[in-house]
mmCIF file of C-alpha atoms in Angstrom:
data_model
loop_
_atom_site.group_PDB
_atom_site.id
_atom_site.type_symbol
_atom_site.label_atom_id
_atom_site.label_comp_id
_atom_site.label_asym_id
_atom_site.label_seq_id
_atom_site.Cartn_x
_atom_site.Cartn_y
_atom_site.Cartn_z
ATOM 1 C CA MET B 25 -5.023 7.158 186.003
ATOM 2 C CA THR B 26 -3.558 10.477 184.912
ATOM 3 C CA LEU B 27 -4.425 12.856 182.099
ATOM 4 C CA LYS B 28 -3.435 11.764 178.595
ATOM 5 C CA LYS B 29 -2.929 13.644 175.321
ATOM 6 C CA THR B 30 -6.244 12.326 174.030
ATOM 7 C CA ASP B 31 -8.077 13.959 176.944
ATOM 8 C CA PHE B 32 -7.320 17.354 175.376
ATOM 9 C CA LEU B 33 -8.891 16.451 172.028
ATOM 10 C CA LEU B 34 -12.505 16.691 170.918
ATOM 11 C CA LYS B 35 -14.207 13.376 170.278
ATOM 12 C CA VAL B 36 -15.964 14.600 167.120
ATOM 13 C CA GLU B 37 -14.831 14.832 163.518
ATOM 14 C CA LYS B 38 -13.189 17.976 162.235
ATOM 15 C CA PRO B 39 -15.530 20.020 160.023
ATOM 16 C CA GLU B 40 -15.052 19.700 156.264
ATOM 17 C CA LYS B 41 -15.038 23.485 155.869
ATOM 18 C CA LYS B 42 -12.860 25.390 158.293
ATOM 19 C CA LEU B 43 -12.538 28.914 159.579
ATOM 20 C CA LEU B 44 -9.820 31.177 158.283
ATOM 21 C CA TYR B 45 -7.026 31.231 160.837
ATOM 22 C CA LEU B 46 -7.811 33.028 164.095
ATOM 23 C CA ILE B 47 -5.408 33.646 166.973
ATOM 24 C CA PRO B 48 -6.621 32.012 170.204
ATOM 25 C CA GLU B 49 -6.873 34.489 173.078
ATOM 26 C CA ALA B 50 -8.414 34.299 176.546
ATOM 27 C CA ASP B 51 -10.253 36.718 178.806
ATOM 28 C CA ASP B 52 -7.951 36.379 181.805
ATOM 29 C CA LEU B 53 -10.322 38.059 184.270
ATOM 30 C CA THR B 54 -13.114 35.523 183.785
ATOM 31 C CA PHE B 55 -10.724 32.570 184.188
ATOM 32 C CA THR B 56 -9.296 33.867 187.463
ATOM 33 C CA GLN B 57 -12.683 35.065 188.708
ATOM 34 C CA TYR B 58 -14.615 31.862 188.128
ATOM 35 C CA ILE B 59 -12.055 29.043 188.262
ATOM 36 C CA THR B 60 -9.178 30.048 190.518
ATOM 37 C CA LYS B 61 -11.100 32.094 193.078
ATOM 38 C CA GLU B 62 -10.972 29.328 195.704
ATOM 39 C CA ASN B 63 -9.604 25.834 196.301
ATOM 40 C CA GLY B 64 -7.401 25.782 193.237
ATOM 41 C CA VAL B 65 -5.559 22.783 191.821
ATOM 42 C CA LEU B 66 -1.944 23.843 192.160
ATOM 43 C CA SER B 67 0.551 23.270 189.385
ATOM 44 C CA THR B 68 4.274 23.869 189.144
ATOM 45 C CA GLN B 69 3.841 25.589 185.770
ATOM 46 C CA ASP B 70 3.718 29.365 185.470
ATOM 47 C CA TYR B 71 0.936 30.214 183.046
ATOM 48 C CA TYR B 72 1.694 33.932 183.032
ATOM 49 C CA ASN B 73 4.501 33.549 180.509
ATOM 50 C CA GLY B 74 2.553 31.304 178.177
ATOM 51 C CA ILE B 75 1.773 27.642 177.976
ATOM 52 C CA LYS B 76 4.277 25.323 176.356
ATOM 53 C CA ILE B 77 2.560 22.488 174.569
ATOM 54 C CA GLU B 78 5.786 21.070 173.242
ATOM 55 C CA ASP B 79 4.489 17.542 172.735
ATOM 56 C CA MET B 80 1.686 18.912 170.548
ATOM 57 C CA GLY B 81 3.719 21.392 168.555
ATOM 58 C CA HIS B 82 2.044 24.589 169.756
ATOM 59 C CA ARG B 83 3.031 27.544 171.861
ATOM 60 C CA HIS B 84 0.563 30.325 172.536
ATOM 61 C CA THR B 85 0.724 33.012 175.168
ATOM 62 C CA PHE B 86 -2.273 33.576 177.403
ATOM 63 C CA ASN B 87 -1.874 36.492 179.768
ATOM 64 C CA ILE B 88 -3.198 34.683 182.831
ATOM 65 C CA GLU B 89 -1.231 34.730 186.068
ATOM 66 C CA THR B 90 -2.255 31.564 187.893
ATOM 67 C CA LYS B 91 -0.890 28.192 188.903
ATOM 68 C CA ASP B 92 -4.279 26.472 188.789
ATOM 69 C CA ALA B 93 -3.792 23.399 186.597
ATOM 70 C CA ARG B 94 -7.454 23.435 185.508
ATOM 71 C CA VAL B 95 -6.873 26.782 183.790
ATOM 72 C CA GLY B 96 -3.806 25.464 182.014
ATOM 73 C CA ASP B 97 -5.675 22.339 180.901
ATOM 74 C CA ALA B 98 -8.545 24.412 179.522
ATOM 75 C CA LEU B 99 -6.215 26.704 177.577
ATOM 76 C CA LYS B 100 -4.233 23.795 176.152
ATOM 77 C CA SER B 101 -7.451 22.208 174.951
ATOM 78 C CA TYR B 102 -8.653 25.537 173.550
ATOM 79 C CA SER B 103 -5.383 26.075 171.668
ATOM 80 C CA ILE B 104 -5.710 22.640 170.074
ATOM 81 C CA PHE B 105 -9.393 23.273 169.316
ATOM 82 C CA ILE B 106 -8.615 26.497 167.442
ATOM 83 C CA ASN B 107 -5.399 25.392 165.718
ATOM 84 C CA ASP B 108 -6.152 21.794 164.817
ATOM 85 C CA GLN B 109 -9.907 21.352 164.958
ATOM 86 C CA ILE B 110 -11.854 24.357 163.715
ATOM 87 C CA CYS B 111 -9.412 26.643 161.871
ATOM 88 C CA ASP B 112 -7.579 26.298 158.565
ATOM 89 C CA SER B 113 -4.074 24.947 159.116
ATOM 90 C CA ASN B 114 -2.671 27.550 156.688
ATOM 91 C CA ARG B 115 -1.447 30.131 159.192
ATOM 92 C CA THR B 116 0.442 32.440 156.837
ATOM 93 C CA ASN B 117 -2.368 34.966 157.278
ATOM 94 C CA GLU B 118 -4.133 35.838 160.515
ATOM 95 C CA TYR B 119 -7.677 37.067 159.994
ATOM 96 C CA GLY B 120 -8.580 37.953 163.555
ATOM 97 C CA LYS B 121 -8.880 36.347 166.957
ATOM 98 C CA ALA B 122 -11.114 33.934 168.828
ATOM 99 C CA LEU B 123 -11.511 35.194 172.398
ATOM 100 C CA ILE B 124 -12.631 32.671 175.009
ATOM 101 C CA GLY B 125 -14.260 33.664 178.289
ATOM 102 C CA VAL B 126 -15.797 31.775 181.194
ATOM 103 C CA VAL B 127 -19.470 32.585 181.862
ATOM 104 C CA SER B 128 -19.963 30.229 184.815
ATOM 105 C CA TYR B 129 -17.998 27.464 186.524
ATOM 106 C CA LYS B 130 -19.124 25.174 189.323
ATOM 107 C CA GLU B 131 -17.370 22.196 190.871
ATOM 108 C CA LYS B 132 -19.320 19.798 193.079
ATOM 109 C CA LYS B 133 -18.358 16.722 195.073
ATOM 110 C CA ASN B 134 -20.757 13.865 195.764
ATOM 111 C CA ALA B 135 -20.334 13.060 199.474
ATOM 112 C CA ILE B 136 -22.203 9.736 199.267
ATOM 113 C CA TRP B 137 -19.158 7.878 197.938
ATOM 114 C CA THR B 138 -16.871 9.271 200.632
ATOM 115 C CA PHE B 139 -19.393 8.551 203.388
ATOM 116 C CA ALA B 140 -19.795 4.930 202.250
ATOM 117 C CA SER B 141 -16.036 4.480 202.106
ATOM 118 C CA ILE B 142 -15.493 5.848 205.603
ATOM 119 C CA TRP B 143 -18.411 3.799 206.978
ATOM 120 C CA THR B 144 -16.765 0.597 205.713
ATOM 121 C CA LEU B 145 -13.268 1.718 206.786
ATOM 122 C CA CYS B 146 -12.370 1.964 203.083
ATOM 123 C CA THR B 147 -12.511 -1.805 202.613
ATOM 124 C CA ILE B 148 -14.937 -1.490 199.680
ATOM 125 C CA ASN B 149 -12.423 0.745 197.881
ATOM 126 C CA PHE B 150 -10.135 -2.262 197.434
ATOM 127 C CA PHE B 151 -12.873 -3.749 195.257
ATOM 128 C CA GLY B 152 -13.055 -0.692 193.002
ATOM 129 C CA PHE B 153 -15.727 1.306 194.830
ATOM 130 C CA PRO B 154 -14.984 5.025 194.226
ATOM 131 C CA LEU B 155 -13.860 7.213 197.092
ATOM 132 C CA ARG B 156 -15.011 10.483 195.534
ATOM 133 C CA GLU B 157 -17.049 11.804 192.627
ATOM 134 C CA VAL B 158 -16.233 15.237 191.187
ATOM 135 C CA ILE B 159 -18.680 17.023 188.885
ATOM 136 C CA THR B 160 -17.834 20.173 186.939
ATOM 137 C CA GLU B 161 -20.523 22.251 185.237
ATOM 138 C CA LEU B 162 -19.565 25.277 183.173
ATOM 139 C CA GLU B 163 -20.529 27.649 180.396
ATOM 140 C CA ILE B 164 -18.077 29.430 178.133
ATOM 141 C CA ASN B 165 -18.306 31.844 175.252
ATOM 142 C CA VAL B 166 -16.063 32.349 172.222
ATOM 143 C CA SER B 167 -16.156 35.704 170.453
ATOM 144 C CA ILE B 168 -14.891 35.991 166.885
ATOM 145 C CA ILE B 169 -13.296 39.359 166.154
ATOM 146 C CA ASP B 170 -11.638 40.504 162.944
ATOM 147 C CA ASN B 171 -8.222 42.155 162.561
ATOM 148 C CA LYS B 172 -9.713 45.626 162.905
ATOM 149 C CA GLY B 173 -11.408 44.810 166.202
ATOM 150 C CA ASN B 174 -14.882 44.435 164.739
ATOM 151 C CA PHE B 175 -17.084 41.911 166.519
ATOM 152 C CA ILE B 176 -18.501 39.245 164.199
ATOM 153 C CA LYS B 177 -20.323 36.708 166.339
ATOM 154 C CA ASN B 178 -20.434 35.179 169.810
ATOM 155 C CA TYR B 179 -20.902 31.474 170.572
ATOM 156 C CA PHE B 180 -21.857 29.848 173.866
ATOM 157 C CA GLY B 181 -21.235 26.290 174.964
ATOM 158 C CA LYS B 182 -22.156 24.345 178.101
ATOM 159 C CA GLY B 183 -20.257 21.353 179.423
ATOM 160 C CA ASN B 184 -20.495 18.755 182.168
ATOM 161 C CA GLY B 185 -17.631 16.572 183.338
ATOM 162 C CA ILE B 186 -17.645 13.727 185.861
ATOM 163 C CA ALA B 187 -14.575 11.938 187.198
ATOM 164 C CA TYR B 188 -14.015 9.468 190.023
ATOM 165 C CA LEU B 189 -11.272 8.988 192.556
ATOM 166 C CA ALA B 190 -10.901 5.212 192.725
ATOM 167 C CA MET B 191 -8.395 2.392 192.823
ATOM 168 C CA TYR B 192 -7.592 0.420 189.663
ATOM 169 C CA TRP B 193 -9.800 2.407 187.262
ATOM 170 C CA GLY B 194 -10.355 5.947 188.570
ATOM 171 C CA TYR B 195 -8.178 9.027 188.884
ATOM 172 C CA GLY B 196 -5.918 10.065 191.729
ATOM 173 C CA GLU B 197 -4.647 13.618 192.084
ATOM 174 C CA ASP B 198 -5.968 14.460 188.608
ATOM 175 C CA VAL B 199 -9.621 13.742 189.397
ATOM 176 C CA ARG B 200 -10.629 17.421 189.560
ATOM 177 C CA ARG B 201 -8.588 18.261 186.462
ATOM 178 C CA LYS B 202 -10.239 15.425 184.518
ATOM 179 C CA ALA B 203 -13.772 16.544 185.412
ATOM 180 C CA SER B 204 -12.946 20.131 184.444
ATOM 181 C CA LEU B 205 -11.239 19.197 181.184
ATOM 182 C CA ASP B 206 -14.133 16.952 180.100
ATOM 183 C CA ALA B 207 -16.548 19.807 180.751
ATOM 184 C CA PHE B 208 -14.483 22.180 178.599
ATOM 185 C CA THR B 209 -14.164 19.742 175.699
ATOM 186 C CA GLU B 210 -17.921 19.140 175.766
ATOM 187 C CA ALA B 211 -18.504 22.892 175.595
ATOM 188 C CA PHE B 212 -16.037 23.191 172.693
ATOM 189 C CA THR B 213 -17.977 20.484 170.857
ATOM 190 C CA GLU B 214 -21.215 22.471 171.138
ATOM 191 C CA ILE B 215 -19.463 25.607 169.947
ATOM 192 C CA GLN B 216 -17.928 23.768 166.994
ATOM 193 C CA ASN B 217 -21.344 22.507 165.916
ATOM 194 C CA ASN B 218 -22.740 26.039 165.962
ATOM 195 C CA ILE B 219 -19.733 27.619 164.242
ATOM 196 C CA THR B 220 -19.873 25.003 161.485
ATOM 197 C CA LYS B 221 -23.329 26.233 160.520
ATOM 198 C CA ASP B 222 -21.979 29.783 160.105
ATOM 199 C CA ILE B 223 -18.559 29.152 158.556
ATOM 200 C CA ASP B 224 -19.367 30.709 155.167
ATOM 201 C CA TYR B 225 -20.834 33.805 156.836
ATOM 202 C CA ILE B 226 -17.877 34.196 159.216
ATOM 203 C CA ASN B 227 -15.235 33.675 156.536
ATOM 204 C CA ASP B 228 -16.911 36.216 154.248
ATOM 205 C CA LYS B 229 -16.839 38.761 157.059
ATOM 206 C CA LEU B 230 -13.181 38.040 157.842
ATOM 207 C CA ILE B 231 -12.155 38.297 154.177
ATOM 208 C CA ASN B 232 -14.079 41.518 153.545
ATOM 209 C CA GLN B 233 -12.638 43.259 156.601
ATOM 210 C CA ASN B 234 -9.136 42.041 155.770
ATOM 211 C CA ASN B 235 -9.352 43.436 152.242
ATOM 212 C CA ASN B 236 -10.750 46.832 153.222
#
C-alpha cells in the first residue's frame, strides 16, 4: 500500500466551536534536528520553497530545507489540521499564528519479524507474514501567538504510529512514512482535544489583542 489522502486527516470530528484563523508555521530547527538528523526518507520534493498540496487546495510555505518525506508529510497534515480541522474557515482576517515544534522523535524497528523471515528464507512472507515493523514515537508542541507576537498558550501532544512492511496488506517503501504520519495525527488529536477546552479563552485573547 501507499499513503492516501485520508492518511493526512484526523479521525475525530471537527469541534463545533473553532479558533479564529491562525497561520500555520513550523520551527524548522526542531524538525531538522529531531527527524532528519540521520537515516532520512528521501523525497524528490524540495520543501524549502513551500509545500504544494494542490489536491487539497492549500499552499503554505514552511522554511525548512530538507528532502525528508516524513517532514513533508507532517507539515501537510499540520496544514490541514489548522486550516480545515481546528480553525475557522473564514480567512479574511488573520489573528496570529500557530507554531509547531518537535519535542522528541524516535523511530524503532522490530527485528523479530525480519529475523523470522530470513530464518524461513522469506517463504512465510508469501502468506502475509510481515517482513518489518516500524514504530514511531514522538511529542510535539503547538504555540499560539497573536499578531503582536504575544504568547497565548502552548499545547503538547504525544503520538505513536506502527506500520508493517508486508505483502498483500502492508506497506512497501512508505512504511516509515506511514508510521511517522500516524504518530503525528495522533498527537494532533490530543492537541485538538485540549485546545477545544480553551477555545473561548484563546479567541477572546486573539480578539482583544487584534483590537488594541
